[in-house]
Coordinates of N, CA and C and ligand atoms in Angstrom, one line a residue:
M1 N -16.8 -21.9 149.5 CA -16.4 -21.5 148.1 C -15.4 -20.4 148.2
E2 N -14.3 -20.5 147.4 CA -13.3 -19.5 147.3 C -13.9 -18.2 146.7
K3 N -13.3 -17.1 147.1 CA -13.9 -15.8 146.6 C -13.9 -15.7 145.1
K4 N -12.9 -16.2 144.5 CA -12.8 -16.0 143.0 C -13.9 -16.9 142.3
D5 N -14.2 -18.0 142.9 CA -15.3 -18.9 142.4 C -16.7 -18.2 142.6
T6 N -16.8 -17.6 143.8 CA -18.1 -16.9 144.0 C -18.2 -15.7 143.0
M7 N -17.1 -15.0 142.8 CA -17.2 -13.8 141.9 C -17.5 -14.3 140.5
A8 N -17.0 -15.5 140.1 CA -17.3 -16.0 138.7 C -18.7 -16.3 138.6
L9 N -19.4 -16.8 139.6 CA -20.8 -17.1 139.6 C -21.6 -15.8 139.6
V10 N -21.1 -14.8 140.3 CA -21.8 -13.4 140.3 C -21.7 -12.9 138.9
D11 N -20.5 -13.0 138.3 CA -20.3 -12.5 136.9 C -21.3 -13.1 135.9
K12 N -21.6 -14.4 136.2 CA -22.5 -15.1 135.3 C -24.0 -14.8 135.6
G13 N -24.2 -14.1 136.7 CA -25.6 -13.8 137.1 C -26.3 -15.0 137.8
L14 N -25.5 -16.0 138.2 CA -26.1 -17.1 138.9 C -26.2 -16.9 140.4
L15 N -25.3 -16.0 140.9 CA -25.4 -15.5 142.3 C -25.6 -14.0 142.1
L16 N -26.4 -13.5 143.0 CA -26.6 -12.0 143.0 C -26.5 -11.5 144.4
P17 N -25.9 -10.3 144.6 CA -25.7 -9.7 145.9 C -27.1 -9.2 146.4
L18 N -27.7 -10.0 147.2 CA -29.1 -9.8 147.6 C -29.2 -8.9 148.9
M19 N -29.7 -7.7 148.7 CA -29.8 -6.8 149.9 C -31.1 -7.1 150.7
E20 N -32.2 -7.2 150.0 CA -33.4 -7.6 150.8 C -34.5 -8.0 149.7
E21 N -35.5 -8.7 150.2 CA -36.6 -9.1 149.4 C -37.8 -9.0 150.3
F22 N -38.9 -8.6 149.7 CA -40.1 -8.4 150.5 C -41.4 -8.3 149.6
Y23 N -42.5 -8.7 150.2 CA -43.8 -8.6 149.5 C -44.5 -7.4 149.9
T24 N -44.9 -6.6 149.0 CA -45.5 -5.3 149.4 C -46.4 -4.8 148.2
I25 N -46.8 -3.6 148.2 CA -47.5 -3.0 147.1 C -46.6 -2.1 146.3
Q26 N -46.6 -2.2 145.0 CA -45.8 -1.3 144.2 C -46.4 0.1 144.4
G27 N -45.6 1.0 144.9 CA -46.1 2.3 145.2 C -46.0 3.4 144.1
E28 N -45.2 3.1 143.1 CA -44.9 4.1 142.1 C -45.3 3.7 140.7
G29 N -45.4 4.8 139.9 CA -45.5 4.5 138.4 C -46.8 3.8 138.0
F30 N -46.7 3.2 136.8 CA -47.9 2.6 136.2 C -48.6 1.5 137.0
H31 N -47.8 0.7 137.7 CA -48.3 -0.4 138.4 C -48.6 -0.1 139.9
K32 N -48.7 1.2 140.2 CA -48.9 1.5 141.6 C -50.2 0.9 142.1
G33 N -50.1 0.4 143.3 CA -51.3 -0.2 143.9 C -51.4 -1.7 143.7
T34 N -50.4 -2.3 142.9 CA -50.4 -3.7 142.6 C -49.5 -4.4 143.6
A35 N -50.0 -5.5 144.2 CA -49.1 -6.3 145.0 C -48.0 -6.9 144.2
A36 N -46.8 -6.9 144.8 CA -45.7 -7.4 144.1 C -44.6 -7.8 145.1
Y37 N -43.7 -8.8 144.6 CA -42.6 -9.2 145.4 C -41.4 -8.5 144.9
F38 N -40.7 -7.8 145.8 CA -39.5 -7.0 145.4 C -38.2 -7.7 145.8
I39 N -37.3 -7.7 144.8 CA -36.0 -8.2 145.0 C -35.0 -7.1 144.9
R40 N -34.4 -6.7 146.0 CA -33.5 -5.6 145.9 C -32.0 -6.1 145.8
V41 N -31.4 -5.8 144.7 CA -30.1 -6.3 144.5 C -29.1 -5.2 144.8
G42 N -28.0 -5.5 145.5 CA -27.0 -4.5 145.9 C -26.1 -4.2 144.7
G43 N -25.4 -3.1 144.9 CA -24.4 -2.6 143.9 C -25.0 -1.5 143.1
C44 N -24.4 -0.3 143.2 CA -24.7 0.8 142.4 C -23.6 1.9 142.5
D45 N -23.1 2.4 141.3 CA -22.1 3.4 141.4 C -22.6 4.7 140.7
V46 N -23.9 4.8 140.6 CA -24.5 6.0 140.0 C -24.3 7.3 140.9
G47 N -24.5 7.1 142.2 CA -24.1 8.1 143.1 C -25.1 9.3 143.2
C48 N -26.4 9.1 143.2 CA -27.4 10.2 143.3 C -27.2 10.7 144.8
H49 N -27.1 12.0 144.9 CA -26.8 12.5 146.3 C -28.1 12.4 147.2
W50 N -29.2 12.3 146.6 CA -30.5 12.1 147.4 C -30.9 10.7 147.5
C51 N -30.1 9.8 147.1 CA -30.5 8.3 147.1 C -31.0 7.9 148.5
D52 N -32.1 7.2 148.5 CA -32.6 6.8 149.8 C -32.3 5.3 150.1
V53 N -31.5 4.7 149.3 CA -31.0 3.3 149.6 C -29.5 3.3 149.4
K54 N -28.8 4.2 150.1 CA -27.3 4.3 149.9 C -26.7 3.0 150.5
E55 N -27.3 2.3 151.4 CA -26.8 1.0 151.9 C -26.7 0.0 150.8
S56 N -27.4 0.2 149.7 CA -27.3 -0.7 148.6 C -26.0 -0.6 147.8
W57 N -25.3 0.5 147.9 CA -24.3 0.9 146.9 C -23.1 -0.2 146.9
N58 N -22.7 -0.5 148.0 CA -21.5 -1.4 148.1 C -22.0 -2.9 148.0
A59 N -21.8 -3.5 146.9 CA -22.3 -4.9 146.7 C -21.7 -5.9 147.6
E60 N -20.4 -5.5 148.1 CA -19.7 -6.5 148.9 C -20.4 -6.7 150.3
T61 N -21.3 -5.7 150.7 CA -21.9 -5.8 152.0 C -23.2 -6.7 151.9
H62 N -23.5 -7.2 150.7 CA -24.7 -8.0 150.5 C -24.3 -9.4 150.0
P63 N -24.9 -10.4 150.7 CA -24.4 -11.8 150.4 C -24.8 -12.3 149.0
P64 N -23.7 -12.8 148.3 CA -24.0 -13.4 147.0 C -25.0 -14.6 147.2
T65 N -26.1 -14.5 146.5 CA -27.2 -15.4 146.8 C -27.6 -16.2 145.6
D66 N -27.8 -17.5 145.7 CA -28.2 -18.3 144.6 C -29.5 -17.9 144.0
I67 N -29.6 -17.6 142.7 CA -30.8 -17.1 142.1 C -31.9 -18.1 142.2
E68 N -31.6 -19.4 142.3 CA -32.6 -20.5 142.4 C -33.4 -20.2 143.7
L69 N -32.7 -19.9 144.7 CA -33.3 -19.6 146.0 C -34.1 -18.4 146.0
I70 N -33.6 -17.3 145.3 CA -34.3 -16.1 145.2 C -35.7 -16.3 144.5
V71 N -35.6 -17.1 143.4 CA -36.9 -17.4 142.6 C -37.8 -18.2 143.5
E72 N -37.3 -19.2 144.2 CA -38.1 -20.1 145.0 C -38.9 -19.2 146.0
N73 N -38.2 -18.3 146.7 CA -38.9 -17.4 147.6 C -39.9 -16.6 147.0
A74 N -39.5 -15.9 145.9 CA -40.4 -15.0 145.2 C -41.7 -15.7 144.8
A75 N -41.6 -16.9 144.2 CA -42.8 -17.6 143.7 C -43.8 -17.9 144.8
K76 N -43.4 -17.9 146.0 CA -44.4 -18.2 147.1 C -45.3 -17.1 147.3
Y77 N -44.9 -15.8 146.9 CA -45.7 -14.7 147.3 C -46.5 -14.0 146.2
S78 N -46.0 -14.0 145.0 CA -46.7 -13.1 144.0 C -46.4 -13.6 142.6
D79 N -47.2 -13.3 141.7 CA -46.9 -13.5 140.3 C -46.3 -12.3 139.6
T80 N -46.1 -11.3 140.4 CA -45.4 -10.1 139.8 C -44.1 -9.8 140.7
I81 N -43.0 -9.8 140.0 CA -41.7 -9.7 140.7 C -41.1 -8.4 140.2
V82 N -40.7 -7.6 141.1 CA -40.0 -6.3 140.7 C -38.6 -6.4 141.2
V83 N -37.7 -6.3 140.2 CA -36.3 -6.3 140.5 C -35.8 -4.9 140.6
T84 N -35.2 -4.5 141.7 CA -34.8 -3.1 141.9 C -33.4 -3.1 142.6
G85 N -32.9 -2.0 143.0 CA -31.6 -1.9 143.6 C -31.5 -0.7 144.5
G86 N -30.2 -0.3 144.6 CA -29.1 -0.6 143.8 C -29.4 -0.4 142.3
E87 N -28.5 -0.8 141.5 CA -28.7 -0.8 140.0 C -28.6 -2.2 139.6
P88 N -29.8 -2.8 139.3 CA -29.7 -4.3 139.0 C -29.0 -4.6 137.7
L89 N -28.9 -3.6 136.8 CA -28.2 -3.9 135.5 C -26.6 -3.9 135.7
T90 N -26.2 -3.6 136.9 CA -24.8 -3.9 137.2 C -24.4 -5.3 136.9
W91 N -25.5 -6.2 137.0 CA -25.3 -7.6 136.9 C -26.0 -8.2 135.7
D92 N -25.7 -9.4 135.3 CA -26.4 -10.0 134.2 C -27.7 -10.6 134.7
M93 N -28.8 -9.9 134.2 CA -30.1 -10.3 134.7 C -30.7 -11.5 133.9
G94 N -30.0 -12.0 132.9 CA -30.5 -13.0 132.0 C -30.9 -14.3 132.8
P95 N -30.0 -14.8 133.6 CA -30.3 -16.1 134.3 C -31.5 -15.9 135.3
L96 N -31.5 -14.8 136.0 CA -32.6 -14.6 137.0 C -34.0 -14.5 136.2
T97 N -34.0 -13.7 135.2 CA -35.3 -13.6 134.5 C -35.7 -14.9 133.8
D98 N -34.7 -15.6 133.3 CA -35.1 -16.9 132.6 C -35.8 -17.8 133.7
R99 N -35.3 -17.8 134.9 CA -35.9 -18.7 135.9 C -37.3 -18.1 136.3
L100 N -37.4 -16.8 136.5 CA -38.7 -16.2 136.8 C -39.7 -16.5 135.8
K101 N -39.3 -16.4 134.5 CA -40.2 -16.6 133.4 C -40.6 -18.1 133.4
G102 N -39.6 -19.0 133.7 CA -39.8 -20.4 133.7 C -40.9 -20.8 134.7
R103 N -41.1 -19.9 135.7 CA -42.2 -20.2 136.7 C -43.5 -19.3 136.4
N104 N -43.5 -18.8 135.2 CA -44.7 -18.0 134.7 C -44.9 -16.7 135.6
L105 N -43.8 -16.2 136.1 CA -43.9 -15.0 136.8 C -43.6 -13.8 136.0
K106 N -44.3 -12.7 136.3 CA -44.1 -11.4 135.5 C -42.9 -10.7 136.0
T107 N -42.0 -10.3 135.1 CA -40.8 -9.7 135.5 C -40.8 -8.2 135.2
H108 N -40.6 -7.4 136.3 CA -40.5 -6.0 136.2 C -39.1 -5.5 136.7
I109 N -38.6 -4.5 136.1 CA -37.3 -4.0 136.5 C -37.4 -2.4 136.7
E110 N -36.7 -2.0 137.8 CA -36.5 -0.5 138.0 C -35.1 -0.2 137.8
T111 N -34.7 0.6 136.8 CA -33.3 0.8 136.5 C -33.0 2.2 136.1
S112 N -31.8 2.6 136.4 CA -31.3 3.9 135.8 C -30.9 3.7 134.4
G113 N -30.7 2.5 133.9 CA -30.2 2.2 132.6 C -28.7 2.5 132.4
A114 N -28.0 2.7 133.5 CA -26.6 3.1 133.4 C -25.7 2.0 132.8
Y115 N -26.2 0.8 132.8 CA -25.5 -0.4 132.2 C -26.3 -1.0 131.1
P116 N -25.7 -1.8 130.2 CA -26.5 -2.4 129.1 C -27.6 -3.3 129.7
L117 N -28.7 -3.2 129.0 CA -29.9 -4.0 129.4 C -29.7 -5.5 129.2
T118 N -29.9 -6.2 130.2 CA -29.9 -7.7 130.2 C -31.2 -8.2 130.8
G119 N -31.6 -9.4 130.4 CA -32.8 -10.0 131.0 C -34.0 -9.9 130.1
D120 N -35.0 -10.6 130.5 CA -36.3 -10.7 129.7 C -37.4 -10.1 130.6
W121 N -37.8 -8.9 130.2 CA -38.7 -8.1 131.1 C -40.1 -7.9 130.5
D122 N -41.1 -8.1 131.4 CA -42.5 -7.7 131.0 C -42.7 -6.2 131.2
W123 N -41.9 -5.6 132.1 CA -42.1 -4.1 132.3 C -40.8 -3.5 132.7
I124 N -40.4 -2.5 131.9 CA -39.1 -1.8 132.2 C -39.5 -0.4 132.7
C125 N -39.1 -0.1 133.9 CA -39.2 1.3 134.4 C -37.8 1.9 134.3
L126 N -37.7 2.9 133.4 CA -36.4 3.5 133.2 C -36.4 4.8 134.0
S127 N -35.5 4.9 135.0 CA -35.4 6.2 135.8 C -34.0 6.7 135.6
P128 N -33.8 7.5 134.6 CA -32.4 8.0 134.2 C -31.9 9.0 135.3
K129 N -30.6 9.0 135.4 CA -29.9 9.9 136.4 C -28.9 10.7 135.6
K130 N -28.8 12.0 136.0 CA -28.0 12.9 135.2 C -26.5 12.5 135.3
N131 N -26.0 12.0 136.4 CA -24.6 11.8 136.5 C -24.1 10.5 135.9
K132 N -25.0 9.6 135.4 CA -24.6 8.4 134.7 C -25.8 8.0 133.8
L133 N -25.7 8.5 132.6 CA -26.9 8.5 131.7 C -27.1 7.0 131.2
P134 N -28.4 6.7 130.8 CA -28.6 5.4 130.2 C -27.8 5.1 129.0
V135 N -27.6 3.9 128.8 CA -26.8 3.4 127.6 C -27.6 2.4 126.8
G136 N -27.3 2.4 125.5 CA -27.8 1.3 124.6 C -29.3 1.4 124.3
R137 N -29.9 0.3 124.1 CA -31.2 0.2 123.6 C -32.4 0.4 124.5
I138 N -32.1 0.8 125.8 CA -33.1 0.8 126.8 C -34.2 1.9 126.5
Y139 N -33.8 3.0 125.9 CA -34.8 4.0 125.5 C -35.9 3.4 124.6
N140 N -35.5 2.5 123.7 CA -36.5 1.9 122.8 C -37.3 0.8 123.6
E141 N -36.8 0.3 124.6 CA -37.5 -0.9 125.3 C -38.3 -0.4 126.5
A142 N -38.1 0.8 127.0 CA -38.7 1.2 128.3 C -40.2 1.3 128.1
H143 N -41.0 0.8 129.1 CA -42.4 1.0 129.1 C -42.8 2.2 129.8
E144 N -42.0 2.6 130.8 CA -42.3 3.9 131.5 C -40.9 4.6 131.7
L145 N -41.0 5.9 131.7 CA -39.9 6.8 132.0 C -40.3 7.5 133.3
K146 N -39.5 7.3 134.3 CA -39.8 8.0 135.6 C -38.6 8.9 136.0
V147 N -38.9 10.2 135.9 CA -37.8 11.1 136.2 C -38.1 11.7 137.6
I148 N -37.1 11.5 138.5 CA -37.2 12.0 139.9 C -36.8 13.5 139.8
V149 N -37.7 14.3 140.4 CA -37.6 15.7 140.4 C -37.1 16.2 141.8
Y150 N -35.9 16.8 141.8 CA -35.3 17.3 143.0 C -35.3 18.8 142.9
N151 N -35.2 19.4 141.7 CA -35.2 20.8 141.5 C -35.7 21.1 140.1
K152 N -35.8 22.4 139.8 CA -36.5 22.9 138.6 C -35.7 22.4 137.4
H153 N -34.4 22.3 137.4 CA -33.6 21.9 136.3 C -34.0 20.4 135.9
D154 N -34.5 19.6 136.8 CA -34.8 18.2 136.5 C -36.0 18.2 135.5
L155 N -36.8 19.2 135.4 CA -37.8 19.3 134.4 C -37.2 19.4 133.0
I156 N -36.2 20.1 132.8 CA -35.5 20.2 131.5 C -34.8 18.9 131.2
F157 N -34.2 18.3 132.2 CA -33.6 16.9 132.0 C -34.7 15.9 131.6
A158 N -35.9 16.0 132.2 CA -37.0 15.1 131.9 C -37.4 15.2 130.4
E159 N -37.5 16.5 129.9 CA -37.8 16.6 128.5 C -36.7 16.1 127.6
E160 N -35.5 16.3 128.0 CA -34.4 15.7 127.2 C -34.5 14.2 127.1
Q161 N -34.8 13.6 128.2 CA -34.9 12.1 128.3 C -36.1 11.6 127.6
A162 N -37.2 12.3 127.7 CA -38.4 11.9 127.1 C -38.3 11.9 125.5
A163 N -37.5 12.8 125.0 CA -37.2 13.0 123.6 C -36.5 11.7 123.0
L164 N -35.8 11.0 123.9 CA -35.1 9.8 123.5 C -35.9 8.5 123.6
T165 N -37.0 8.6 124.2 CA -37.8 7.3 124.5 C -38.7 7.0 123.3
N166 N -39.2 5.7 123.3 CA -40.1 5.3 122.2 C -41.4 5.9 122.4
K167 N -42.3 5.9 121.4 CA -43.5 6.6 121.4 C -44.6 6.1 122.3
D168 N -44.4 4.8 122.7 CA -45.4 4.3 123.7 C -45.0 4.4 125.1
C169 N -43.8 4.9 125.4 CA -43.3 5.0 126.7 C -44.2 6.0 127.5
I170 N -44.6 5.6 128.7 CA -45.5 6.5 129.6 C -44.5 7.3 130.4
L171 N -44.9 8.6 130.5 CA -43.9 9.6 131.1 C -44.4 10.0 132.5
Y172 N -43.5 9.8 133.4 CA -43.8 10.2 134.8 C -42.8 11.2 135.4
L173 N -43.3 12.1 136.2 CA -42.5 13.0 137.0 C -42.8 12.6 138.5
Q174 N -41.8 12.4 139.2 CA -42.0 12.0 140.6 C -41.2 12.8 141.6
P175 N -41.8 13.5 142.5 CA -41.1 14.3 143.5 C -40.1 13.4 144.3
E176 N -38.9 14.0 144.4 CA -37.9 13.3 145.3 C -38.4 13.5 146.8
W177 N -38.5 12.5 147.5 CA -39.2 12.4 148.8 C -38.8 13.5 149.7
S178 N -37.5 13.8 149.9 CA -37.1 14.7 150.9 C -37.5 16.2 150.6
V179 N -37.8 16.4 149.3 CA -38.2 17.8 149.0 C -39.6 17.8 148.4
R180 N -40.4 16.8 148.8 CA -41.7 16.7 148.1 C -42.6 17.9 148.4
D181 N -42.5 18.5 149.5 CA -43.4 19.6 149.8 C -43.1 20.8 148.9
K182 N -41.8 20.9 148.5 CA -41.4 22.0 147.7 C -41.7 21.8 146.2
V183 N -41.4 20.5 145.8 CA -41.4 20.3 144.3 C -42.8 19.8 143.8
T184 N -43.6 19.2 144.7 CA -44.9 18.7 144.2 C -45.7 19.7 143.5
P185 N -45.9 20.9 144.2 CA -46.7 21.9 143.5 C -46.2 22.3 142.1
M186 N -44.8 22.4 142.0 CA -44.2 22.7 140.7 C -44.5 21.6 139.7
I187 N -44.5 20.3 140.1 CA -44.7 19.2 139.2 C -46.2 19.2 138.8
V188 N -47.1 19.5 139.7 CA -48.5 19.5 139.4 C -48.8 20.6 138.3
D189 N -48.2 21.7 138.6 CA -48.4 22.8 137.6 C -47.8 22.5 136.2
Y190 N -46.7 21.8 136.2 CA -46.0 21.5 135.0 C -46.8 20.4 134.2
V191 N -47.4 19.4 134.9 CA -48.1 18.4 134.3 C -49.4 18.9 133.7
M192 N -50.0 19.9 134.4 CA -51.3 20.5 133.8 C -50.9 21.3 132.5
K193 N -49.8 21.9 132.5 CA -49.4 22.6 131.3 C -48.8 21.7 130.2
N194 N -48.3 20.5 130.6 CA -47.7 19.6 129.7 C -48.3 18.2 129.9
P195 N -49.5 18.0 129.5 CA -50.2 16.8 129.9 C -49.7 15.4 129.3
K196 N -48.7 15.5 128.5 CA -48.1 14.2 128.1 C -47.4 13.5 129.3
W197 N -47.1 14.3 130.4 CA -46.6 13.8 131.6 C -47.7 13.4 132.6
K198 N -47.4 12.5 133.5 CA -48.2 12.2 134.6 C -47.4 12.3 135.9
V199 N -48.1 12.5 137.0 CA -47.5 12.6 138.3 C -47.4 11.2 138.9
S200 N -46.2 10.8 139.4 CA -46.0 9.6 140.1 C -45.7 10.0 141.6
L201 N -46.4 9.4 142.5 CA -46.0 9.7 143.9 C -45.6 8.4 144.6
Q202 N -44.7 8.5 145.6 CA -44.2 7.3 146.3 C -45.3 6.9 147.3
T203 N -46.4 6.3 146.8 CA -47.5 6.1 147.7 C -47.2 5.1 148.8
H204 N -46.2 4.2 148.6 CA -45.9 3.3 149.7 C -45.3 4.1 150.9
K205 N -44.7 5.2 150.6 CA -44.1 6.0 151.7 C -45.3 6.7 152.5
Y206 N -46.3 7.1 151.7 CA -47.4 7.7 152.4 C -48.2 6.7 153.2
L207 N -48.2 5.4 152.7 CA -48.8 4.3 153.4 C -48.0 3.7 154.5
N208 N -46.7 4.2 154.6 CA -45.8 3.7 155.6 C -45.6 2.1 155.4
I209 N -45.4 1.7 154.2 CA -45.0 0.3 153.9 C -43.7 0.3 153.1
P210 N -43.0 -0.9 153.0 CA -41.7 -0.9 152.4 C -41.8 -0.5 150.9
Ligands
SF4_1 S1 -29.4 4.9 140.7 FE1 -30.9 4.4 142.3 S2 -29.7 3.2 143.8 FE2 -28.2 4.2 142.5 S3 -27.6 6.0 143.6 FE3 -29.3 6.6 142.2 S4 -31.2 6.4 143.4 FE4 -29.6 5.3 144.5

């Protein structure tokens, strides 16, 4: 297929730059401990300096993959599918979630919200980033807000973001992994003083699983 034809299908969300896919345990947030199939889509220009999946950033290094194939694989493993990245909303998620829903699979997304929300989701984890703030209606749609805490200022950012979310949105503070020893005590103290927040830990990293 010529590159322009491939790009046209990527633009339509019929091909997605697939970085990796794997069956594991959701380690973070509300669904932690739940077995789920992860689809990691390449492409992200948010540029978090502490990002632990920088290999995902350049979409061109990940093969444009037919979403029918992605769904076929996912359906073999789990009824809960987590789409992550990268920033999955770089792409039109409508066709992928239509097909996942067509197989009666539960659709979860982990997103910074930096691009308009597309797709039909059973669970939206919004993890906003300071350098490219969420856009559009995602604050109204998010089921959980997960703010990654790298330093003390991130707690102020967390409150600013929480003020924008809907009333049912569950609020999480999660230590950034590389500074977890430093920031976890600060988060624990903050959550005890501000119990509308909960602590989210990257339990999959403690379990040494993907
Ligand atoms: S939004 Fe996510 S994938 Fe993109 S740079 Fe930030 S942490 Fe990395």
